[in-house]
Amino acid sequence: MSSDRPVIAVIGGTGPQGSGLALRWAAAGYTVIVGSRSRERAVATANELSALLPGSEITGLDNEAAATAANVVVLTVPWASHRATLEAIAPHLTAKILVDVTVPLVPPKVSEVHLPPEGAAALAARSLVGETVAVVSAFQNVSAQHLKELGHPIDCDVLVTGDDVAAKDTVLRLARDAGCRAFDAGGLANAVAAESLTAVMIALNRRYKARGAGIRLTGLPEDAAEV
């Protein structure tokens, strides 16, 4: 694996969105580690993904081991597990990139915006992991519906927010390599917008009986998503 291709750990990688992103990155040539609280579940999911993509580099480990082995750690867990998961993996994140995909949804009212005291899940993550970790927020509005269909285009733009420019550039590349259009949407404080939009997307899906409604940005230069 070349130095410009980081090893990616997907924490919560046994779920629909985490496993879908893992498959997309493996298809793009990345080494991917599926992380779970249960190593057995992680291994089982990794094997399932490997069967879909023979020759790929996908392995399964428990969350702590996955975070230790990766350069970029992608957190795709439910809001209820957000704090506990971060507290468990935080010692293994120093000098790494943490991509927080978590949305602070509170069942049963998941179509209503809920904001944590910190203002956003990504801001809560930064307060938990400390300043030695580059926290980036992304992928909240990408539906898991078609992620595992590698030939299916992802009809949703990705808003990438963070305060570390180099880390954001890495995540922008990861988003594009996963088949998404991606845009730098400003500092980490702006993560509240992308996180809140997820509840709006859920409400739209329910109201119009859609399957994976997404967002598209208009009025930008044609090459903006490639910069």
mmCIF file of C-alpha atoms in Angstrom:
data_model
loop_
_atom_site.group_PDB
_atom_site.id
_atom_site.type_symbol
_atom_site.label_atom_id
_atom_site.label_comp_id
_atom_site.label_asym_id
_atom_site.label_seq_id
_atom_site.Cartn_x
_atom_site.Cartn_y
_atom_site.Cartn_z
ATOM 1 C CA MET A 1 0.000 0.000 0.000
ATOM 2 C CA SER A 2 1.484 3.334 -1.056
ATOM 3 C CA SER A 3 1.968 6.089 1.508
ATOM 4 C CA ASP A 4 -0.746 8.216 -0.082
ATOM 5 C CA ARG A 5 -3.292 5.439 0.339
ATOM 6 C CA PRO A 6 -4.139 5.261 4.047
ATOM 7 C CA VAL A 7 -5.391 2.143 5.756
ATOM 8 C CA ILE A 8 -9.031 2.752 6.668
ATOM 9 C CA ALA A 9 -10.807 1.345 9.724
ATOM 10 C CA VAL A 10 -14.592 1.535 9.648
ATOM 11 C CA ILE A 11 -15.804 1.427 13.237
ATOM 12 C CA GLY A 12 -19.350 0.124 13.235
ATOM 13 C CA GLY A 13 -18.480 -1.471 9.932
ATOM 14 C CA THR A 14 -20.969 -4.314 10.361
ATOM 15 C CA GLY A 15 -23.898 -1.934 9.839
ATOM 16 C CA PRO A 16 -25.433 -1.044 6.451
ATOM 17 C CA GLN A 17 -23.660 2.278 5.941
ATOM 18 C CA GLY A 18 -20.332 1.249 7.424
ATOM 19 C CA SER A 19 -20.132 -1.989 5.452
ATOM 20 C CA GLY A 20 -21.222 -0.192 2.275
ATOM 21 C CA LEU A 21 -18.518 2.440 2.596
ATOM 22 C CA ALA A 22 -15.970 -0.264 3.422
ATOM 23 C CA LEU A 23 -16.867 -2.122 0.228
ATOM 24 C CA ARG A 24 -16.633 1.044 -1.879
ATOM 25 C CA TRP A 25 -13.167 1.872 -0.540
ATOM 26 C CA ALA A 26 -11.943 -1.671 -0.959
ATOM 27 C CA ALA A 27 -13.158 -1.566 -4.565
ATOM 28 C CA ALA A 28 -11.099 1.613 -5.026
ATOM 29 C CA GLY A 29 -7.963 -0.228 -3.879
ATOM 30 C CA TYR A 30 -7.735 0.720 -0.209
ATOM 31 C CA THR A 31 -6.860 -1.650 2.595
ATOM 32 C CA VAL A 32 -9.962 -1.685 4.793
ATOM 33 C CA ILE A 33 -10.543 -2.968 8.315
ATOM 34 C CA VAL A 34 -14.068 -3.627 9.520
ATOM 35 C CA GLY A 35 -14.359 -2.796 13.204
ATOM 36 C CA SER A 36 -16.982 -4.000 15.679
ATOM 37 C CA ARG A 37 -17.349 -4.495 19.409
ATOM 38 C CA SER A 38 -17.439 -8.186 18.493
ATOM 39 C CA ARG A 39 -14.403 -9.413 16.591
ATOM 40 C CA GLU A 40 -16.446 -12.381 15.373
ATOM 41 C CA ARG A 41 -19.053 -10.100 13.792
ATOM 42 C CA ALA A 42 -16.320 -7.984 12.241
ATOM 43 C CA VAL A 43 -14.656 -11.030 10.709
ATOM 44 C CA ALA A 44 -17.980 -12.343 9.397
ATOM 45 C CA THR A 45 -18.771 -9.019 7.713
ATOM 46 C CA ALA A 46 -15.264 -8.750 6.284
ATOM 47 C CA ASN A 47 -15.645 -12.219 4.799
ATOM 48 C CA GLU A 48 -19.019 -11.298 3.285
ATOM 49 C CA LEU A 49 -17.551 -8.174 1.684
ATOM 50 C CA SER A 50 -14.499 -10.058 0.442
ATOM 51 C CA ALA A 51 -16.806 -12.560 -1.266
ATOM 52 C CA LEU A 52 -18.418 -9.662 -3.140
ATOM 53 C CA LEU A 53 -15.014 -8.319 -4.146
ATOM 54 C CA PRO A 54 -12.480 -11.132 -4.640
ATOM 55 C CA GLY A 55 -8.883 -10.016 -4.283
ATOM 56 C CA SER A 56 -9.708 -7.065 -2.052
ATOM 57 C CA GLU A 57 -7.937 -6.294 1.216
ATOM 58 C CA ILE A 58 -10.699 -6.417 3.823
ATOM 59 C CA THR A 59 -10.187 -7.784 7.323
ATOM 60 C CA GLY A 60 -12.197 -7.725 10.552
ATOM 61 C CA LEU A 61 -11.019 -6.748 14.034
ATOM 62 C CA ASP A 62 -12.497 -5.490 17.264
ATOM 63 C CA ASN A 63 -12.862 -1.715 17.435
ATOM 64 C CA GLU A 64 -9.730 -1.015 19.452
ATOM 65 C CA ALA A 65 -7.503 -3.201 17.282
ATOM 66 C CA ALA A 66 -9.021 -1.745 14.116
ATOM 67 C CA ALA A 67 -8.367 1.819 15.265
ATOM 68 C CA THR A 68 -4.804 0.921 16.203
ATOM 69 C CA ALA A 69 -4.049 -0.583 12.789
ATOM 70 C CA ALA A 70 -5.477 2.258 10.672
ATOM 71 C CA ASN A 71 -4.393 5.726 9.559
ATOM 72 C CA VAL A 72 -7.956 6.944 9.006
ATOM 73 C CA VAL A 73 -10.715 5.861 11.377
ATOM 74 C CA VAL A 74 -14.299 6.231 10.188
ATOM 75 C CA LEU A 75 -16.969 6.186 12.890
ATOM 76 C CA THR A 76 -20.344 4.843 11.694
ATOM 77 C CA VAL A 77 -22.181 3.989 14.901
ATOM 78 C CA PRO A 78 -25.616 4.998 16.228
ATOM 79 C CA TRP A 79 -25.747 8.115 18.372
ATOM 80 C CA ALA A 80 -26.535 6.000 21.446
ATOM 81 C CA SER A 81 -23.133 4.285 21.064
ATOM 82 C CA HIS A 82 -21.156 7.387 20.058
ATOM 83 C CA ARG A 83 -19.607 8.366 23.391
ATOM 84 C CA ALA A 84 -18.828 4.860 24.614
ATOM 85 C CA THR A 85 -17.231 3.882 21.312
ATOM 86 C CA LEU A 86 -15.086 7.002 21.183
ATOM 87 C CA GLU A 87 -13.960 6.564 24.762
ATOM 88 C CA ALA A 88 -12.863 3.027 23.910
ATOM 89 C CA ILE A 89 -10.878 3.911 20.780
ATOM 90 C CA ALA A 90 -9.602 7.387 21.766
ATOM 91 C CA PRO A 91 -6.232 6.109 23.070
ATOM 92 C CA HIS A 92 -5.564 4.670 19.586
ATOM 93 C CA LEU A 93 -6.375 7.819 17.574
ATOM 94 C CA THR A 94 -3.408 10.084 18.324
ATOM 95 C CA ALA A 95 -2.130 11.862 15.195
ATOM 96 C CA LYS A 96 -4.756 10.153 13.043
ATOM 97 C CA ILE A 97 -7.839 11.324 11.144
ATOM 98 C CA LEU A 98 -11.220 10.561 12.678
ATOM 99 C CA VAL A 99 -14.098 10.801 10.214
ATOM 100 C CA ASP A 100 -17.317 11.106 12.183
ATOM 101 C CA VAL A 101 -20.385 9.964 10.245
ATOM 102 C CA THR A 102 -22.614 9.836 13.321
ATOM 103 C CA VAL A 103 -25.920 11.691 13.378
ATOM 104 C CA PRO A 104 -27.512 12.559 16.746
ATOM 105 C CA LEU A 105 -30.837 10.877 16.017
ATOM 106 C CA VAL A 106 -33.042 10.051 18.999
ATOM 107 C CA PRO A 107 -35.571 7.247 18.398
ATOM 108 C CA PRO A 108 -38.455 7.107 17.890
ATOM 109 C CA LYS A 109 -38.480 10.676 16.528
ATOM 110 C CA VAL A 110 -35.660 10.190 14.037
ATOM 111 C CA SER A 111 -37.232 12.560 11.521
ATOM 112 C CA GLU A 112 -36.786 15.466 13.942
ATOM 113 C CA VAL A 113 -33.520 17.352 14.372
ATOM 114 C CA HIS A 114 -31.842 16.733 17.718
ATOM 115 C CA LEU A 115 -28.756 18.710 18.682
ATOM 116 C CA PRO A 116 -26.447 17.555 21.482
ATOM 117 C CA PRO A 117 -25.139 20.087 24.025
ATOM 118 C CA GLU A 118 -21.917 20.480 22.022
ATOM 119 C CA GLY A 119 -23.938 21.500 18.948
ATOM 120 C CA ALA A 120 -23.071 18.504 16.737
ATOM 121 C CA ALA A 121 -21.907 14.912 17.076
ATOM 122 C CA ALA A 122 -18.602 15.827 15.422
ATOM 123 C CA LEU A 123 -18.003 18.592 17.956
ATOM 124 C CA ALA A 124 -18.791 16.167 20.765
ATOM 125 C CA ALA A 125 -16.270 13.774 19.207
ATOM 126 C CA ARG A 126 -13.563 16.422 19.179
ATOM 127 C CA SER A 127 -14.143 17.170 22.851
ATOM 128 C CA LEU A 128 -13.775 13.465 23.623
ATOM 129 C CA VAL A 129 -10.679 12.621 21.558
ATOM 130 C CA GLY A 130 -8.684 15.817 22.091
ATOM 131 C CA GLU A 131 -6.627 18.110 19.903
ATOM 132 C CA THR A 132 -4.120 15.472 18.758
ATOM 133 C CA VAL A 133 -6.802 13.948 16.504
ATOM 134 C CA ALA A 134 -7.942 15.617 13.269
ATOM 135 C CA VAL A 135 -11.731 15.295 13.388
ATOM 136 C CA VAL A 136 -13.588 15.568 10.090
ATOM 137 C CA SER A 137 -17.332 15.239 9.571
ATOM 138 C CA ALA A 138 -18.740 13.644 6.395
ATOM 139 C CA PHE A 139 -21.145 11.119 4.789
ATOM 140 C CA GLN A 140 -24.163 11.822 7.022
ATOM 141 C CA ASN A 141 -26.524 12.299 4.075
ATOM 142 C CA VAL A 142 -25.422 9.304 1.999
ATOM 143 C CA SER A 143 -28.082 6.616 2.120
ATOM 144 C CA ALA A 144 -26.891 3.057 2.643
ATOM 145 C CA GLN A 145 -29.501 1.891 0.118
ATOM 146 C CA HIS A 146 -27.167 1.522 -2.876
ATOM 147 C CA LEU A 147 -23.673 1.556 -1.360
ATOM 148 C CA LYS A 148 -23.141 -2.168 -1.896
ATOM 149 C CA GLU A 149 -24.309 -1.932 -5.501
ATOM 150 C CA LEU A 150 -20.937 -0.932 -6.907
ATOM 151 C CA GLY A 151 -22.348 -0.165 -10.327
ATOM 152 C CA HIS A 152 -25.004 2.142 -8.901
ATOM 153 C CA PRO A 153 -24.097 5.859 -8.839
ATOM 154 C CA ILE A 154 -24.450 7.609 -5.485
ATOM 155 C CA ASP A 155 -27.020 10.325 -6.090
ATOM 156 C CA CYS A 156 -25.962 12.496 -3.171
ATOM 157 C CA ASP A 157 -23.302 15.125 -2.583
ATOM 158 C CA VAL A 158 -21.080 14.826 0.478
ATOM 159 C CA LEU A 159 -20.469 17.836 2.717
ATOM 160 C CA VAL A 160 -17.038 17.597 4.349
ATOM 161 C CA THR A 161 -16.331 19.834 7.337
ATOM 162 C CA GLY A 162 -13.301 20.141 9.581
ATOM 163 C CA ASP A 163 -10.671 22.524 10.896
ATOM 164 C CA ASP A 164 -7.615 20.646 9.598
ATOM 165 C CA VAL A 165 -7.227 21.421 5.886
ATOM 166 C CA ALA A 166 -4.961 18.453 5.082
ATOM 167 C CA ALA A 167 -7.313 16.048 6.867
ATOM 168 C CA LYS A 168 -10.267 17.458 4.964
ATOM 169 C CA ASP A 169 -8.424 17.001 1.686
ATOM 170 C CA THR A 170 -7.853 13.341 2.564
ATOM 171 C CA VAL A 171 -11.556 12.830 3.313
ATOM 172 C CA LEU A 172 -12.602 14.658 0.140
ATOM 173 C CA ARG A 173 -10.486 12.172 -1.801
ATOM 174 C CA LEU A 174 -11.990 9.237 0.088
ATOM 175 C CA ALA A 175 -15.485 10.475 -0.724
ATOM 176 C CA ARG A 176 -14.675 10.783 -4.413
ATOM 177 C CA ASP A 177 -13.003 7.379 -4.458
ATOM 178 C CA ALA A 178 -16.226 5.984 -2.957
ATOM 179 C CA GLY A 179 -18.092 7.352 -5.989
ATOM 180 C CA CYS A 180 -19.485 10.545 -4.467
ATOM 181 C CA ARG A 181 -19.244 14.200 -5.389
ATOM 182 C CA ALA A 182 -17.719 15.892 -2.354
ATOM 183 C CA PHE A 183 -17.272 19.500 -1.271
ATOM 184 C CA ASP A 184 -15.367 21.362 1.430
ATOM 185 C CA ALA A 185 -18.201 22.858 3.479
ATOM 186 C CA GLY A 186 -16.086 24.790 5.981
ATOM 187 C CA GLY A 187 -15.043 24.316 9.572
ATOM 188 C CA LEU A 188 -16.143 21.570 11.936
ATOM 189 C CA ALA A 189 -18.782 23.838 13.487
ATOM 190 C CA ASN A 190 -20.675 23.553 10.187
ATOM 191 C CA ALA A 191 -21.151 19.827 10.784
ATOM 192 C CA VAL A 192 -24.395 20.751 12.503
ATOM 193 C CA ALA A 193 -25.909 21.496 9.087
ATOM 194 C CA ALA A 194 -25.076 18.118 7.508
ATOM 195 C CA GLU A 195 -26.080 16.235 10.644
ATOM 196 C CA SER A 196 -29.406 18.061 10.837
ATOM 197 C CA LEU A 197 -30.120 17.391 7.172
ATOM 198 C CA THR A 198 -30.202 13.661 7.877
ATOM 199 C CA ALA A 199 -33.384 14.017 9.931
ATOM 200 C CA VAL A 200 -34.830 16.111 7.102
ATOM 201 C CA MET A 201 -33.937 13.372 4.581
ATOM 202 C CA ILE A 202 -35.662 10.781 6.758
ATOM 203 C CA ALA A 203 -38.778 12.944 6.898
ATOM 204 C CA LEU A 204 -38.730 13.358 3.108
ATOM 205 C CA ASN A 205 -38.259 9.639 2.539
ATOM 206 C CA ARG A 206 -41.228 8.878 4.750
ATOM 207 C CA ARG A 207 -43.493 11.556 3.307
ATOM 208 C CA TYR A 208 -42.796 10.734 -0.338
ATOM 209 C CA LYS A 209 -42.142 6.988 0.061
ATOM 210 C CA ALA A 210 -38.648 7.382 -1.360
ATOM 211 C CA ARG A 211 -35.673 5.064 -0.901
ATOM 212 C CA GLY A 212 -32.595 7.050 -0.058
ATOM 213 C CA ALA A 213 -33.274 10.689 -0.915
ATOM 214 C CA GLY A 214 -30.066 12.731 -1.061
ATOM 215 C CA ILE A 215 -28.888 16.302 -1.553
ATOM 216 C CA ARG A 216 -27.341 17.994 -4.590
ATOM 217 C CA LEU A 217 -25.534 21.340 -4.644
ATOM 218 C CA THR A 218 -26.255 23.677 -7.538
ATOM 219 C CA GLY A 219 -24.679 26.831 -8.888
ATOM 220 C CA LEU A 220 -21.073 25.766 -8.264
ATOM 221 C CA PRO A 221 -18.396 25.565 -11.006
ATOM 222 C CA GLU A 222 -18.506 22.282 -12.911
ATOM 223 C CA ASP A 223 -15.067 21.258 -11.632
ATOM 224 C CA ALA A 224 -15.714 22.244 -7.991
ATOM 225 C CA ALA A 225 -16.075 18.651 -6.871
ATOM 226 C CA GLU A 226 -12.687 17.797 -8.374
ATOM 227 C CA VAL A 227 -10.638 20.506 -6.670
#
